[in-house]
PDB file of C-alpha atoms and ligand atoms in Angstrom:
ATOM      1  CA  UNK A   1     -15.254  -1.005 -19.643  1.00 97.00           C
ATOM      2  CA  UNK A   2     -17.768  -3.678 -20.033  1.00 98.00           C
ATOM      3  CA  UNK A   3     -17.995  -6.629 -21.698  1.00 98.00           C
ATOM      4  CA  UNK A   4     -21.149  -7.229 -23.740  1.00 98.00           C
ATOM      5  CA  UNK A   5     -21.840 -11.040 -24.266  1.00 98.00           C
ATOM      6  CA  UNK A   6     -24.560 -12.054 -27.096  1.00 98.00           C
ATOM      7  CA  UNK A   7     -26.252 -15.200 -27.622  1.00 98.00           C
ATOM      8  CA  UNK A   8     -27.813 -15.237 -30.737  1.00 98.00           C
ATOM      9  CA  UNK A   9     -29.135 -17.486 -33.340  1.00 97.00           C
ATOM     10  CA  UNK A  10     -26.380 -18.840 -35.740  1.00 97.00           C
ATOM     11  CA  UNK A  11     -28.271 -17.892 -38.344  1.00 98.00           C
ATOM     12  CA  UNK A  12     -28.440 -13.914 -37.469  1.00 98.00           C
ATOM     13  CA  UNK A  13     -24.435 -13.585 -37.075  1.00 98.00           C
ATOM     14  CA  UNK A  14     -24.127 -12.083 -40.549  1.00 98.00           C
ATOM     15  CA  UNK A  15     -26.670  -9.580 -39.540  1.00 98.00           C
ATOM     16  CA  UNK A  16     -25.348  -8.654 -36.191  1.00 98.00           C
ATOM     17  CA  UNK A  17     -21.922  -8.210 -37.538  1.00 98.00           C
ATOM     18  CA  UNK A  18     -22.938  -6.025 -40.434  1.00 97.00           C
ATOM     19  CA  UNK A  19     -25.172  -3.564 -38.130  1.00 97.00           C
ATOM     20  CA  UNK A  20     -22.373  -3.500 -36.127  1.00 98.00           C
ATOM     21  CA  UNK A  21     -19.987  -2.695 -38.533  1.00 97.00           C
ATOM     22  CA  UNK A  22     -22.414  -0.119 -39.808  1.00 97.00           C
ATOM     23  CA  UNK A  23     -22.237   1.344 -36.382  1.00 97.00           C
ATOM     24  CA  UNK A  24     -18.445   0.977 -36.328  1.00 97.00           C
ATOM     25  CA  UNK A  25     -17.759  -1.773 -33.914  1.00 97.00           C
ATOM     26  CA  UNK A  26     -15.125  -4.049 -35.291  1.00 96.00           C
ATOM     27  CA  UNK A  27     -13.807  -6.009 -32.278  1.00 96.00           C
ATOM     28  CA  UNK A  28     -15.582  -9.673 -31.363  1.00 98.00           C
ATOM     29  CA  UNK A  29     -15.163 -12.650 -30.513  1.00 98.00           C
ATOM     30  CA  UNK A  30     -17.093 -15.367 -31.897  1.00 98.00           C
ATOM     31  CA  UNK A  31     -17.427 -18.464 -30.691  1.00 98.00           C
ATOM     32  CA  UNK A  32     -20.386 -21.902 -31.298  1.00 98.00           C
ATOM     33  CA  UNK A  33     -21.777 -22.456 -28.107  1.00 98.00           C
ATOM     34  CA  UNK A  34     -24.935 -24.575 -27.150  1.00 96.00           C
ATOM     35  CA  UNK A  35     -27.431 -23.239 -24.928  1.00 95.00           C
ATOM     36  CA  UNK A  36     -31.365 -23.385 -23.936  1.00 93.00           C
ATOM     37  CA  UNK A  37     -33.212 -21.137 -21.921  1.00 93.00           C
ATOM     38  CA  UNK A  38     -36.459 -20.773 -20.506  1.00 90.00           C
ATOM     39  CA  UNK A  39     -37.849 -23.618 -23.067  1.00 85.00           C
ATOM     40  CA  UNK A  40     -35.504 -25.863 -21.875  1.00 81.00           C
ATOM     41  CA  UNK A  41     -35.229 -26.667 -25.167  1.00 74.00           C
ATOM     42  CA  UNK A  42     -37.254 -27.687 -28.059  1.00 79.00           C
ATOM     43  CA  UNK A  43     -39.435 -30.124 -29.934  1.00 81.00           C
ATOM     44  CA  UNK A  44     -38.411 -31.086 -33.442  1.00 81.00           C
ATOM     45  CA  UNK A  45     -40.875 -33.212 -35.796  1.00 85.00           C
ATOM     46  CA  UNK A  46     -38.639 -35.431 -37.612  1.00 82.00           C
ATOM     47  CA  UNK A  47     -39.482 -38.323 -39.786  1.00 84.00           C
ATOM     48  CA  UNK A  48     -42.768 -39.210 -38.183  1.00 87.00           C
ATOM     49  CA  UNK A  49     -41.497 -38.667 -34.651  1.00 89.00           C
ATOM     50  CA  UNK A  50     -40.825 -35.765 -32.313  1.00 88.00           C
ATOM     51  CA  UNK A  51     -37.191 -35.538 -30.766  1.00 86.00           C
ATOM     52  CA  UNK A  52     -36.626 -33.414 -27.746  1.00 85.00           C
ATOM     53  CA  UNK A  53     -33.364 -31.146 -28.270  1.00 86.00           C
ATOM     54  CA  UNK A  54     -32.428 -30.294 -25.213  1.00 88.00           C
ATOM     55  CA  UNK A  55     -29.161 -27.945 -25.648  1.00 93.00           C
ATOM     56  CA  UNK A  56     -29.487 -25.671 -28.955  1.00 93.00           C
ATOM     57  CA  UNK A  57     -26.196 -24.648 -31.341  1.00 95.00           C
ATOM     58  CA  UNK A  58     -26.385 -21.127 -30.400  1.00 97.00           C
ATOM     59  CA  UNK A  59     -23.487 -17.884 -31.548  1.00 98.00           C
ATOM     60  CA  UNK A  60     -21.567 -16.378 -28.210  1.00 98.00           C
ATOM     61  CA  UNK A  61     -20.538 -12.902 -29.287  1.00 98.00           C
ATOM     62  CA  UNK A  62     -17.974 -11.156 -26.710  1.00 98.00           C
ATOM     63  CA  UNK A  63     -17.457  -7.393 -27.644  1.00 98.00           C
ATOM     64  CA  UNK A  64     -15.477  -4.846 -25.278  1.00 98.00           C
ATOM     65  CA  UNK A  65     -16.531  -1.561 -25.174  1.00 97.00           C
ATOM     66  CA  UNK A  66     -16.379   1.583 -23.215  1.00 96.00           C
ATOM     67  CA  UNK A  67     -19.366   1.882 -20.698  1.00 96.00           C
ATOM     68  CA  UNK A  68     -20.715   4.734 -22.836  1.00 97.00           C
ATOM     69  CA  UNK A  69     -20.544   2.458 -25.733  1.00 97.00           C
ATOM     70  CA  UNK A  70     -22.883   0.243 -24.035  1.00 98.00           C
ATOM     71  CA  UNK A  71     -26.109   1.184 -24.915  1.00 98.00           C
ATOM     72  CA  UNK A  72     -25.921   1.661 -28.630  1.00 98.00           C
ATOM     73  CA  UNK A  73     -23.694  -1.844 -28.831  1.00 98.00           C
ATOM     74  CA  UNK A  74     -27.256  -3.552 -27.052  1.00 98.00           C
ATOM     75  CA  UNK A  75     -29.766  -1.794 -29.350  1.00 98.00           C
ATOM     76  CA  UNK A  76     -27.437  -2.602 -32.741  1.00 98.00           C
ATOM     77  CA  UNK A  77     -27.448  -6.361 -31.443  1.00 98.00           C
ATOM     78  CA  UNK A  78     -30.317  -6.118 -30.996  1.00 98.00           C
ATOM     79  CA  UNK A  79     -31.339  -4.913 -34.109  1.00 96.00           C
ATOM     80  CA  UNK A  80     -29.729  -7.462 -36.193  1.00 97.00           C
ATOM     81  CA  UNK A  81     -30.448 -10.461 -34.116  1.00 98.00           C
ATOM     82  CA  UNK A  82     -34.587  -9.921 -33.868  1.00 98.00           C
ATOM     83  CA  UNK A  83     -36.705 -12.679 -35.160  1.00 96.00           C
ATOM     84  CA  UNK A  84     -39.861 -11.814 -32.832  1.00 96.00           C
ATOM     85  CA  UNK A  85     -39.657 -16.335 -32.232  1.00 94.00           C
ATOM     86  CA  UNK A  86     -38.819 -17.444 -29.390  1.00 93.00           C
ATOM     87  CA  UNK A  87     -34.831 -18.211 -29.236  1.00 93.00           C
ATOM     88  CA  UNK A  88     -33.384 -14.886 -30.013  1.00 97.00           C
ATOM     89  CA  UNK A  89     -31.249 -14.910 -27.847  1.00 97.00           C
ATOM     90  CA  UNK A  90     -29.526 -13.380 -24.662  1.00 98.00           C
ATOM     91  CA  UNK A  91     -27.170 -10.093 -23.516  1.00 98.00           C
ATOM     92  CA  UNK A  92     -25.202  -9.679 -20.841  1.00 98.00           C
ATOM     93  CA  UNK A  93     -23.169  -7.102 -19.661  1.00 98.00           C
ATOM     94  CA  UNK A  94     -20.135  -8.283 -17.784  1.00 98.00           C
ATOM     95  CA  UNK A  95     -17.650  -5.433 -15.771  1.00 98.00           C
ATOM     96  CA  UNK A  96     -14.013  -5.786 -17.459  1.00 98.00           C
ATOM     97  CA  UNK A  97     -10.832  -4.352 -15.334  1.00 97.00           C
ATOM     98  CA  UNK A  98      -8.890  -4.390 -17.781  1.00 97.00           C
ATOM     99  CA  UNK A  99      -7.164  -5.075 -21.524  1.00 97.00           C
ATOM    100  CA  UNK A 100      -4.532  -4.981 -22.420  1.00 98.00           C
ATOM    101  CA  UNK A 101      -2.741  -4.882 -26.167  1.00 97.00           C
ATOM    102  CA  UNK A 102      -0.288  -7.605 -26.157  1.00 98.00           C
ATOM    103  CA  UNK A 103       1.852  -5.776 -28.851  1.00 98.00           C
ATOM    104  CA  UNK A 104       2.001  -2.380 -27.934  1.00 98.00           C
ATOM    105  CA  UNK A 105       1.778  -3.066 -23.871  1.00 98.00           C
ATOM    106  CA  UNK A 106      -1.126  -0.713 -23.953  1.00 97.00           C
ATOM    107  CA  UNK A 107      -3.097  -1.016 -20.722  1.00 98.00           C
ATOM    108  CA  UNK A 108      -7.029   0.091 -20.902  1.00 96.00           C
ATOM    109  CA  UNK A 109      -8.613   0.147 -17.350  1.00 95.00           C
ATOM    110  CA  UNK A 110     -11.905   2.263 -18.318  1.00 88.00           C
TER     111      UNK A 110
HETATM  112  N1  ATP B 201     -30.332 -18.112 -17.504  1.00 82.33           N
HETATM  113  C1  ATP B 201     -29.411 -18.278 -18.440  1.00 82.33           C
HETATM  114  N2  ATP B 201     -28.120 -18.425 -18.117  1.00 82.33           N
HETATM  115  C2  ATP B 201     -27.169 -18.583 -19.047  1.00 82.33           C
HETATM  116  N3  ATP B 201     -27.404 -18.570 -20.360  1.00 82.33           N
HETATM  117  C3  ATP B 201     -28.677 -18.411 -20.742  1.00 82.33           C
HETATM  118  C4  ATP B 201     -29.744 -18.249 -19.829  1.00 82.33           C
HETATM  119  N4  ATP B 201     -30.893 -18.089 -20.524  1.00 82.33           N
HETATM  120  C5  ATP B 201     -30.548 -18.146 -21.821  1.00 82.33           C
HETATM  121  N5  ATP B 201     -29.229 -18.345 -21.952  1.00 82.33           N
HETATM  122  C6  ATP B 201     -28.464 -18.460 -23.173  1.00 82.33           C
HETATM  123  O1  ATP B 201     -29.079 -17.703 -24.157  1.00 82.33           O
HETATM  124  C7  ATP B 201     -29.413 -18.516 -25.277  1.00 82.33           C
HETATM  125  C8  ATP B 201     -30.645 -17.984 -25.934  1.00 82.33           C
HETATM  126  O2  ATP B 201     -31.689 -18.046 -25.021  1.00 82.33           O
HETATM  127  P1  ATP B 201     -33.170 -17.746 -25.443  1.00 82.33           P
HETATM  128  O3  ATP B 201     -33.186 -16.721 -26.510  1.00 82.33           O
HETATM  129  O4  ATP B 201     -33.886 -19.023 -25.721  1.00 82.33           O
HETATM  130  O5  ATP B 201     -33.665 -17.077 -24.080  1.00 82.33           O
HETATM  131  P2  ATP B 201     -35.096 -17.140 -23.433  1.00 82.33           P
HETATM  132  O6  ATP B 201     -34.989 -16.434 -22.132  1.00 82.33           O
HETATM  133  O7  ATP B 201     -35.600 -18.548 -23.444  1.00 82.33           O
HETATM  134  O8  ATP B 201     -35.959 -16.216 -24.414  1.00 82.33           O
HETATM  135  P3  ATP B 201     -37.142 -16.667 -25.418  1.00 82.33           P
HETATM  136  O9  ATP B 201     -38.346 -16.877 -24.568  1.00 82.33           O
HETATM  137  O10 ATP B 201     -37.252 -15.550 -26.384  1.00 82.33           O
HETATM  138  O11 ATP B 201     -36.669 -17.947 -26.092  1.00 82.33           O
HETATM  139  C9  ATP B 201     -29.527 -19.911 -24.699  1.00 82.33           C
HETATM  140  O12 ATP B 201     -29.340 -20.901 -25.696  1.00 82.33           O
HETATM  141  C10 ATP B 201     -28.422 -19.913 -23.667  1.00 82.33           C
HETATM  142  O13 ATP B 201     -27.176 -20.110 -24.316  1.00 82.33           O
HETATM  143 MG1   MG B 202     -35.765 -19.610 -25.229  1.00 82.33          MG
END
């Protein structure tokens, strides 16, 4: 089992969740995060002046999935979440032990 972890642009959640759908993957968990990577953030023009943003609102997507799932979860991310700018965002792939289903007692371990 692994856990694939997305950072993405806030504004391509609606579009990462509907490809996945599509691919039926309905399990996530979303959470607003801030983040920066190699840019170390940006420049913004803003009334006359340019502010330096250093940490940027970004989307954390967590989705568990079988390893063989793995793959096809990265390339429907990635589908949805491609802007070609610079900011798209981030995947990981974390190794889970386990899950379990709190109602049923249902243990997963692969
Ligand atoms: N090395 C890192 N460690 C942890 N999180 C990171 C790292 N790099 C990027 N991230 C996370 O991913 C988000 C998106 O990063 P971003 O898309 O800007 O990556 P990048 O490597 O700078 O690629 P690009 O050059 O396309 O902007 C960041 O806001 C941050 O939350
Ligand atoms: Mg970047």
């Amino acid at each position: 089992m692994k856990l694939i972890k997305a950072i993405i642009k806030p504004e391509r959640l609606d579009a990462v969740k509907k490809a996945l759908e599509d691919a039926g993957y309905f399990g996530m968990t979303i959470t607003e995060v801030q983040g920066r990577g190699e840019q170390k953030g940006i420049s913004l023009q803003y009334r006359g002046g340019t502010i330096e943003v250093d940490l940027i609102p970004k989307i954390e997507m967590e989705i568990l999935v079988s390893a063989d799932k793995v793959d096809h979860v990265i390339e429907t991310i990635k589908k949805g979440a491609y802007t070609g700018k610079i900011g798209d965002g981030r995947i990981f792939v974390i190794p889970v032990d386990a899950s379990i289903k709190i109602r049923t007692g249902e243990v997963i371990t692969e």
